[in-house]
Short mmCIF file of C-alpha atoms and ligand atoms in Angstrom, two decimals:
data_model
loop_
_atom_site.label_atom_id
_atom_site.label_comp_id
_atom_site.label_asym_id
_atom_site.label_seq_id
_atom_site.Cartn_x
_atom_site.Cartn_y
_atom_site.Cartn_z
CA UNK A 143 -182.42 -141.76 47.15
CA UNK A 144 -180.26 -140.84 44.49
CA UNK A 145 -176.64 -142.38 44.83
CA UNK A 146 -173.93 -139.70 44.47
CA UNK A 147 -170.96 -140.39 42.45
CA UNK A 148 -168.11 -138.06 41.46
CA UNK A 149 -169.75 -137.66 37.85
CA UNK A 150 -173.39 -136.56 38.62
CA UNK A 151 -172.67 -134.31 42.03
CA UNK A 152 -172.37 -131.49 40.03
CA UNK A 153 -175.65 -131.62 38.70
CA UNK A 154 -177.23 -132.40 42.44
CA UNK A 155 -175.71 -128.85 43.59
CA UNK A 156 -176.60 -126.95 40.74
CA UNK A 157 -179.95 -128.44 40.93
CA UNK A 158 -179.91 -127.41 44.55
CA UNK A 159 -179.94 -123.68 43.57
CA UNK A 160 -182.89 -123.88 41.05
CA UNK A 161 -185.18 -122.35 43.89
CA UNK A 162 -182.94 -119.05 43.86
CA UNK A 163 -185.52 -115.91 42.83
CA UNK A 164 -182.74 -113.65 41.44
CA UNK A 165 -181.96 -114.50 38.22
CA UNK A 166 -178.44 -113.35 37.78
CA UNK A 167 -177.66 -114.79 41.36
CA UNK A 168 -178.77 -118.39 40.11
CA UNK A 169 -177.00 -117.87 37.02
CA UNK A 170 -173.39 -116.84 38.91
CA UNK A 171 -173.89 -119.67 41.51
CA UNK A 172 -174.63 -122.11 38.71
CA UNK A 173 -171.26 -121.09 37.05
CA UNK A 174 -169.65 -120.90 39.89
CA UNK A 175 -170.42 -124.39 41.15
CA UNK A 176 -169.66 -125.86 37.70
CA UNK A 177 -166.06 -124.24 37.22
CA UNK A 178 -165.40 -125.19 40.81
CA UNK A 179 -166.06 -128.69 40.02
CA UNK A 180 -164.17 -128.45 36.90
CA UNK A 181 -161.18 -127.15 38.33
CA UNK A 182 -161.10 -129.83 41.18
CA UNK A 183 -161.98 -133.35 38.38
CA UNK A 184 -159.45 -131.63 35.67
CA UNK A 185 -156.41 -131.23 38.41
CA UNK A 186 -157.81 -134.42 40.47
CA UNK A 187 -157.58 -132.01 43.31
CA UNK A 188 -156.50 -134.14 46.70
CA UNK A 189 -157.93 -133.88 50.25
CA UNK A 190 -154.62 -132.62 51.28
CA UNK A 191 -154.64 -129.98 48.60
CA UNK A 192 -158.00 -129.42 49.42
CA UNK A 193 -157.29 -128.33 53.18
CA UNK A 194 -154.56 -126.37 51.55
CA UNK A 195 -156.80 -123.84 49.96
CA UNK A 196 -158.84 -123.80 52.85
CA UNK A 197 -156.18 -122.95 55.11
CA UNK A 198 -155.45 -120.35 52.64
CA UNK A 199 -158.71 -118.56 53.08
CA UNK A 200 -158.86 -118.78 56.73
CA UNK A 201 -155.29 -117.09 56.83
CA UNK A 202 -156.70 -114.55 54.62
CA UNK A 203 -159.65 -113.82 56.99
CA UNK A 204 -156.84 -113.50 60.07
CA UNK A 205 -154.87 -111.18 58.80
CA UNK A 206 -157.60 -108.70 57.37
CA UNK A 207 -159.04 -105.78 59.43
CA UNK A 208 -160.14 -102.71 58.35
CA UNK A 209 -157.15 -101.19 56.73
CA UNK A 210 -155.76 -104.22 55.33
CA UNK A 211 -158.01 -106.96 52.89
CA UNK A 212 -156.62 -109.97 52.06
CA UNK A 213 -158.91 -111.08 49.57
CA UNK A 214 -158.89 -108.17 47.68
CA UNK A 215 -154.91 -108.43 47.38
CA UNK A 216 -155.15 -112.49 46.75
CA UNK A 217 -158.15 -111.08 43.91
CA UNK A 218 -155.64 -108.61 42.72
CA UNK A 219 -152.52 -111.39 42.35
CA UNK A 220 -154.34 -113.89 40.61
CA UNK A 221 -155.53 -111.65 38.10
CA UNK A 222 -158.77 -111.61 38.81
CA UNK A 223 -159.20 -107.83 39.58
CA UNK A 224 -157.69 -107.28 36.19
CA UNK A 225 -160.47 -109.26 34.26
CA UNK A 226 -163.04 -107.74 36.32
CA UNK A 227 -161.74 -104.21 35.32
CA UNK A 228 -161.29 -105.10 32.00
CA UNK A 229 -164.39 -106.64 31.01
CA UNK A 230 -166.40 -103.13 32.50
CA UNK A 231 -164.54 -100.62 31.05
CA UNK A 232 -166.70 -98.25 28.76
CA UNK A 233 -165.95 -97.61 25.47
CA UNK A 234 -163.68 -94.79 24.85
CA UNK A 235 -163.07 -93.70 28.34
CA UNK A 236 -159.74 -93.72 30.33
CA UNK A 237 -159.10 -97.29 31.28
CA UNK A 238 -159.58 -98.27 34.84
CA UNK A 239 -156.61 -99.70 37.19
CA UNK A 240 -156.27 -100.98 40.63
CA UNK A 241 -158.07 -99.06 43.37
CA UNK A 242 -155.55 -100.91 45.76
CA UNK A 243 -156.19 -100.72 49.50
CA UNK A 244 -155.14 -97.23 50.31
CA UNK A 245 -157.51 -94.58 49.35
CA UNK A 246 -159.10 -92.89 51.74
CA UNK A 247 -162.88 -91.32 51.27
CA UNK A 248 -161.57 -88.13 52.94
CA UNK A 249 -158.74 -86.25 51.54
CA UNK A 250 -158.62 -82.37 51.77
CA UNK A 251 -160.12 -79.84 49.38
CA UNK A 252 -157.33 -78.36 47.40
CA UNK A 253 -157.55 -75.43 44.94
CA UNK A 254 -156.52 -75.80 41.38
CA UNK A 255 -152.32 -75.73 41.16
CA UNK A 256 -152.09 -76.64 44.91
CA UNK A 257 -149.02 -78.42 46.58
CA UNK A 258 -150.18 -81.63 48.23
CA UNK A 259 -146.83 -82.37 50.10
CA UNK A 260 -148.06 -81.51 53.62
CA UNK A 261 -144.42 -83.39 55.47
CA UNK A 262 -140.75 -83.55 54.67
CA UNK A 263 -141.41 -86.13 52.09
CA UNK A 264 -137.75 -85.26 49.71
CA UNK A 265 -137.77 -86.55 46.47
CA UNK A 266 -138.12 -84.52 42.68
CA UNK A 267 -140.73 -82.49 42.61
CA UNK A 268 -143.61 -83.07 39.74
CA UNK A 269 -146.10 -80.38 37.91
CA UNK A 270 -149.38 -83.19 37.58
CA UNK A 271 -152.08 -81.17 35.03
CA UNK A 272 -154.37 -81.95 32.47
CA UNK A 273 -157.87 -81.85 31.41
CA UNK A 274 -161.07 -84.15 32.28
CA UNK A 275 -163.40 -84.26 28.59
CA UNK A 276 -166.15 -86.49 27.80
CA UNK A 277 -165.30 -89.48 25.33
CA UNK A 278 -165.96 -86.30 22.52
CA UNK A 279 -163.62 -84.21 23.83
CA UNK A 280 -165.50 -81.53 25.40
CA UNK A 281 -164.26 -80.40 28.73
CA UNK A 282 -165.84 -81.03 31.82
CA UNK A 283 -166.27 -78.10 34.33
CA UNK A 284 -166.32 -79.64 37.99
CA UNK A 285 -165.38 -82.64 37.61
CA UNK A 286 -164.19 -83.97 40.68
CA UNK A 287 -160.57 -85.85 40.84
CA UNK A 288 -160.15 -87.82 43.90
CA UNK A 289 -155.93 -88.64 43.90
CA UNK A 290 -153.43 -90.30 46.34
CA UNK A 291 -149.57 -91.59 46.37
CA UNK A 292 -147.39 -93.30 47.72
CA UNK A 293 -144.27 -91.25 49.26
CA UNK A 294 -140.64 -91.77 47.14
CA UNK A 295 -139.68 -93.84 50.08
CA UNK A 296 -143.09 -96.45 48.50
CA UNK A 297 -144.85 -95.70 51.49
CA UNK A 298 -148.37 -94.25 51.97
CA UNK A 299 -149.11 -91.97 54.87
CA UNK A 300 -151.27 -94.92 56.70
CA UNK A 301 -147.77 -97.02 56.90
CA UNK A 302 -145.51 -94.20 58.02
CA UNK A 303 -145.57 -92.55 61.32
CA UNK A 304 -143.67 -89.78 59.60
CA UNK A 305 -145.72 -88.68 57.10
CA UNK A 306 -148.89 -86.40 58.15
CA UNK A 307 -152.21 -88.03 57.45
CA UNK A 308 -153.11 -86.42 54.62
CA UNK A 309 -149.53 -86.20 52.93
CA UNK A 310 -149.62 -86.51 48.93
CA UNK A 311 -153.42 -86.43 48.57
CA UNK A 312 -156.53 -84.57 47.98
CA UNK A 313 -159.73 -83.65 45.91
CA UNK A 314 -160.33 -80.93 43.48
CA UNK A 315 -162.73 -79.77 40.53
CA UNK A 316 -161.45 -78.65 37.82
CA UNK A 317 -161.89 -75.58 36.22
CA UNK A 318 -164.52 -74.29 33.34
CA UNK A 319 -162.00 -75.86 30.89
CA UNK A 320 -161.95 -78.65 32.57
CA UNK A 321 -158.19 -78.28 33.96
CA UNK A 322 -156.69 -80.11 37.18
CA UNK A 323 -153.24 -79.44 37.75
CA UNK A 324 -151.30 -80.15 41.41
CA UNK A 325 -147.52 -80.12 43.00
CA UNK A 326 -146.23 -83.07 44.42
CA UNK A 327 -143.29 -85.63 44.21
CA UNK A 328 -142.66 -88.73 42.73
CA UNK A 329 -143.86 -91.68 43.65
CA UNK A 330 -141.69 -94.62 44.51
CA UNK A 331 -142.52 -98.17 43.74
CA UNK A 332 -143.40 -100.96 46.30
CA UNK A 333 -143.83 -104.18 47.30
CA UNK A 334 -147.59 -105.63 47.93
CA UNK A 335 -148.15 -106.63 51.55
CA UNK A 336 -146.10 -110.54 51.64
CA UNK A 337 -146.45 -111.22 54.87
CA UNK A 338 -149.44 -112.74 54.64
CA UNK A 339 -150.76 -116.19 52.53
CA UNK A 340 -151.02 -113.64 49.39
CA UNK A 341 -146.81 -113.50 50.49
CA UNK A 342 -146.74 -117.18 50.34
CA UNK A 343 -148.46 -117.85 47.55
CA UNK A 344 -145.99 -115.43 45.68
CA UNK A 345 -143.13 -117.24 46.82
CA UNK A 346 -144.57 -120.60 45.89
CA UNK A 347 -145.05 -118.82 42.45
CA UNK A 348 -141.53 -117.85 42.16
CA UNK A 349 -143.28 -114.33 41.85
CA UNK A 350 -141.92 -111.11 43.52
CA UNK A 351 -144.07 -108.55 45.38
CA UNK A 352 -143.16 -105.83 43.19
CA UNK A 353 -145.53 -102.17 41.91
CA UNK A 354 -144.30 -99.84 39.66
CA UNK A 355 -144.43 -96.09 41.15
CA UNK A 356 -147.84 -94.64 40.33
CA UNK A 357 -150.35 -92.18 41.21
CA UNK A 358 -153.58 -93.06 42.07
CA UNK A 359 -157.19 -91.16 40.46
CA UNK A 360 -160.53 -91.19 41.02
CA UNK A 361 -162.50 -89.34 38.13
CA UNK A 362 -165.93 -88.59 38.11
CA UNK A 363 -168.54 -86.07 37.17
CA UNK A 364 -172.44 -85.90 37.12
CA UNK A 365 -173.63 -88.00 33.83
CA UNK A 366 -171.10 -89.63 33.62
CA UNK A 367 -169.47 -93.16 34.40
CA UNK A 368 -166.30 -92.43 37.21
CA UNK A 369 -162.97 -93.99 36.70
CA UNK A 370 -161.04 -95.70 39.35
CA UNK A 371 -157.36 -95.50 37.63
CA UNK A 372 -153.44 -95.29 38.27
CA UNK A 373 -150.84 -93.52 36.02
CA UNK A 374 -147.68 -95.35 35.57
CA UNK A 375 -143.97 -93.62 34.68
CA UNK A 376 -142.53 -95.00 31.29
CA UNK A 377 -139.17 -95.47 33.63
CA UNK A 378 -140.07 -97.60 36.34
CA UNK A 379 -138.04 -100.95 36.29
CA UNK A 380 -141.14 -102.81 37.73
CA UNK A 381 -143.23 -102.02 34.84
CA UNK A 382 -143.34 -105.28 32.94
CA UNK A 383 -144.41 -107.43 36.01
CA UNK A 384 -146.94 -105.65 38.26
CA UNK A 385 -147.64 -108.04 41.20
CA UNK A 386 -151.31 -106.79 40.58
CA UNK A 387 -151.59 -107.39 36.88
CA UNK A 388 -152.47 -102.63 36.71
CA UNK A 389 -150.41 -101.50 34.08
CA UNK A 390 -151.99 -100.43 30.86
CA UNK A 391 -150.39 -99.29 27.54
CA UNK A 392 -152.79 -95.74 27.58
CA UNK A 393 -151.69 -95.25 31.07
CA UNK A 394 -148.11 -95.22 31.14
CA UNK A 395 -146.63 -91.41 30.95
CA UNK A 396 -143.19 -89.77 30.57
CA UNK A 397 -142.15 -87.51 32.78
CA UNK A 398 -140.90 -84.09 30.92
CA UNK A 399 -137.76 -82.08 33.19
CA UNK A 400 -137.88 -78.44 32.76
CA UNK A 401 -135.16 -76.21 34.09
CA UNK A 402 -137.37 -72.89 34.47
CA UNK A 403 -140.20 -71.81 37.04
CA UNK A 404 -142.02 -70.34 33.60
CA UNK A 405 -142.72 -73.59 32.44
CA UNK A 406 -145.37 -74.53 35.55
CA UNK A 407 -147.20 -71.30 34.76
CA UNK A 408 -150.25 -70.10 35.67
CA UNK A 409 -148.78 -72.76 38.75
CA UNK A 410 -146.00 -72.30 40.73
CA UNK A 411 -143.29 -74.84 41.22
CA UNK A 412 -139.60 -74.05 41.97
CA UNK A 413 -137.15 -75.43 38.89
CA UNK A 414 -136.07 -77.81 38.10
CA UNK A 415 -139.17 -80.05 38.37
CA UNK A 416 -140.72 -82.66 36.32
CA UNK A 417 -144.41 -82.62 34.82
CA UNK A 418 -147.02 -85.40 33.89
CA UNK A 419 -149.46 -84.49 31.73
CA UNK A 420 -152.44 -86.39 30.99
CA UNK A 421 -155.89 -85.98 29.99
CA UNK A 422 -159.13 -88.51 31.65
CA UNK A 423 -161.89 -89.44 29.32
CA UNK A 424 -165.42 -89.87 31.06
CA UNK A 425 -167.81 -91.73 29.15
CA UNK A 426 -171.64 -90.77 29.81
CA UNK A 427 -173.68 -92.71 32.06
FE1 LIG B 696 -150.84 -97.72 45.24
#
């Protein structure tokens, strides 16, 4: 029997796994058991620090159910989301953002130029159009945009009894020039769940809970690779310090105030209103 000490137990578990038949599977749990180790002999991780981060995990296992995922948000805080995103996205296309836990497989069909406020929701109302191309800039016809907010109050339908289910969201194709365009209002910003050990470990951080305002997109189109992705206003004070590390340079917009009902046409929005426009960039599959 081999004696275990702290310097070869690494090598016992990663031996351990040589029997694994998928390849990439051995290869992650390999890595994985490594930079585990690694993390626990470089910070001389304690027992007590130990049961810590095990508490941690259990917490985040009580408080999830199937509208709210703790270790999604605790992936999303640390960053790791982020990397994850970043290291996939496809060269040339719109860069991918948060999905965040809010979108919902079943929004209504709405026809090009439609109003998605469905409830009382106030706010300043905003002209969202553009065009979906492929990474050469030739429009897509019928490509399908999957899109969601939050209300200006922050909140999304699913934690407001006042807001109708299917308030400030739907799906559409666009057009044979590959135009979108809908009505709607601004978003407002809000704080991450922080009631939970994600919470905690915020405060513990000195960290604060804060999203900037943004609207939510799925893009995709036969051929071609989809985009999960958020759009960002140039103006939101939360900007510089997502809680969930979303904010990219190419996705930040400006919203433009116009004063006449001319300026939405073909669409119809009473003035004055706002627009955002912005173009998504599918790259082929
Ligand atoms: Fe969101």
């Amino acid at each position: 029997m081999k004696n275990l000490d702290a310097d070869n137990v690494t090598e016992a578990v990663v031996a351990s796994f040589r029997r694994t038949r998928d390849e990439r599977l051995r290869r992650i749990l390999e890595s994985l058991v490594r930079h585990l180790h690694g993390f626990a002999r470089e910070v001389r991780l304690t027992p007590a620090e130990w049961k810590a981060a095990i508490d941690f995990l259990y917490a985040a296992g009580r408080i999830s159910d199937e509208r709210r995922n703790e270790f999604v948000l605790a992936s999303d805080v640390l960053g790791l989301s982020a990397l994850v995103d970043l290291l996939n996205r496809p060269e040339g296309a719109t860069e991918s953002s948060e999905l965040g836990p809010f979108y919902n497989p079943d929004s209504p069909w709405v026809p090009l130029g439609a109003d998605i406020v469905r409830g009382a929701a106030g706010g300043e109302r905003v002209l969202v159009r553009g065009r979906v191309t492929d990474t050469a800039g030739r429009a897509i016809a019928g490509a399908l945009l999957d899109f969601w907010q939050a209300a200006p109050s922050g909140l999304y339908p699913a934690q407001d009894p006042a807001q109708p289910a299917d308030n400030l969201r739907g799906r559409m194709r666009t057009d044979e020039q590959g135009r979108y365009a809908f009505v709607t209002v601004k978003p407002g910003p809000y704080t991450v769940p922080y009631d939970g050990p994600v919470g905690a470990l915020l405060r513990a951080g000195g960290r604060d809970a804060w999203r900037p305002a943004h609207f939510h997109f799925i893009v995709s189109a036969d051929g071609h690779v989809p985009v999960v992705t958020e759009l960002f206003p140039a103006d939101d004070p939360h900007l510089e310090k997502d809680a969930v590390f979303g904010v990219r340079a190419s996705l930040v917009f400006r919203y433009v105030r116009h004063e006449t009902a001319e300026a939405a046409a073909p669409y119809l929005v009473e003035p004055p209103f706002y627009s955002v426009d912005f173009d998504f960039r599918l790259a082929p599959a």
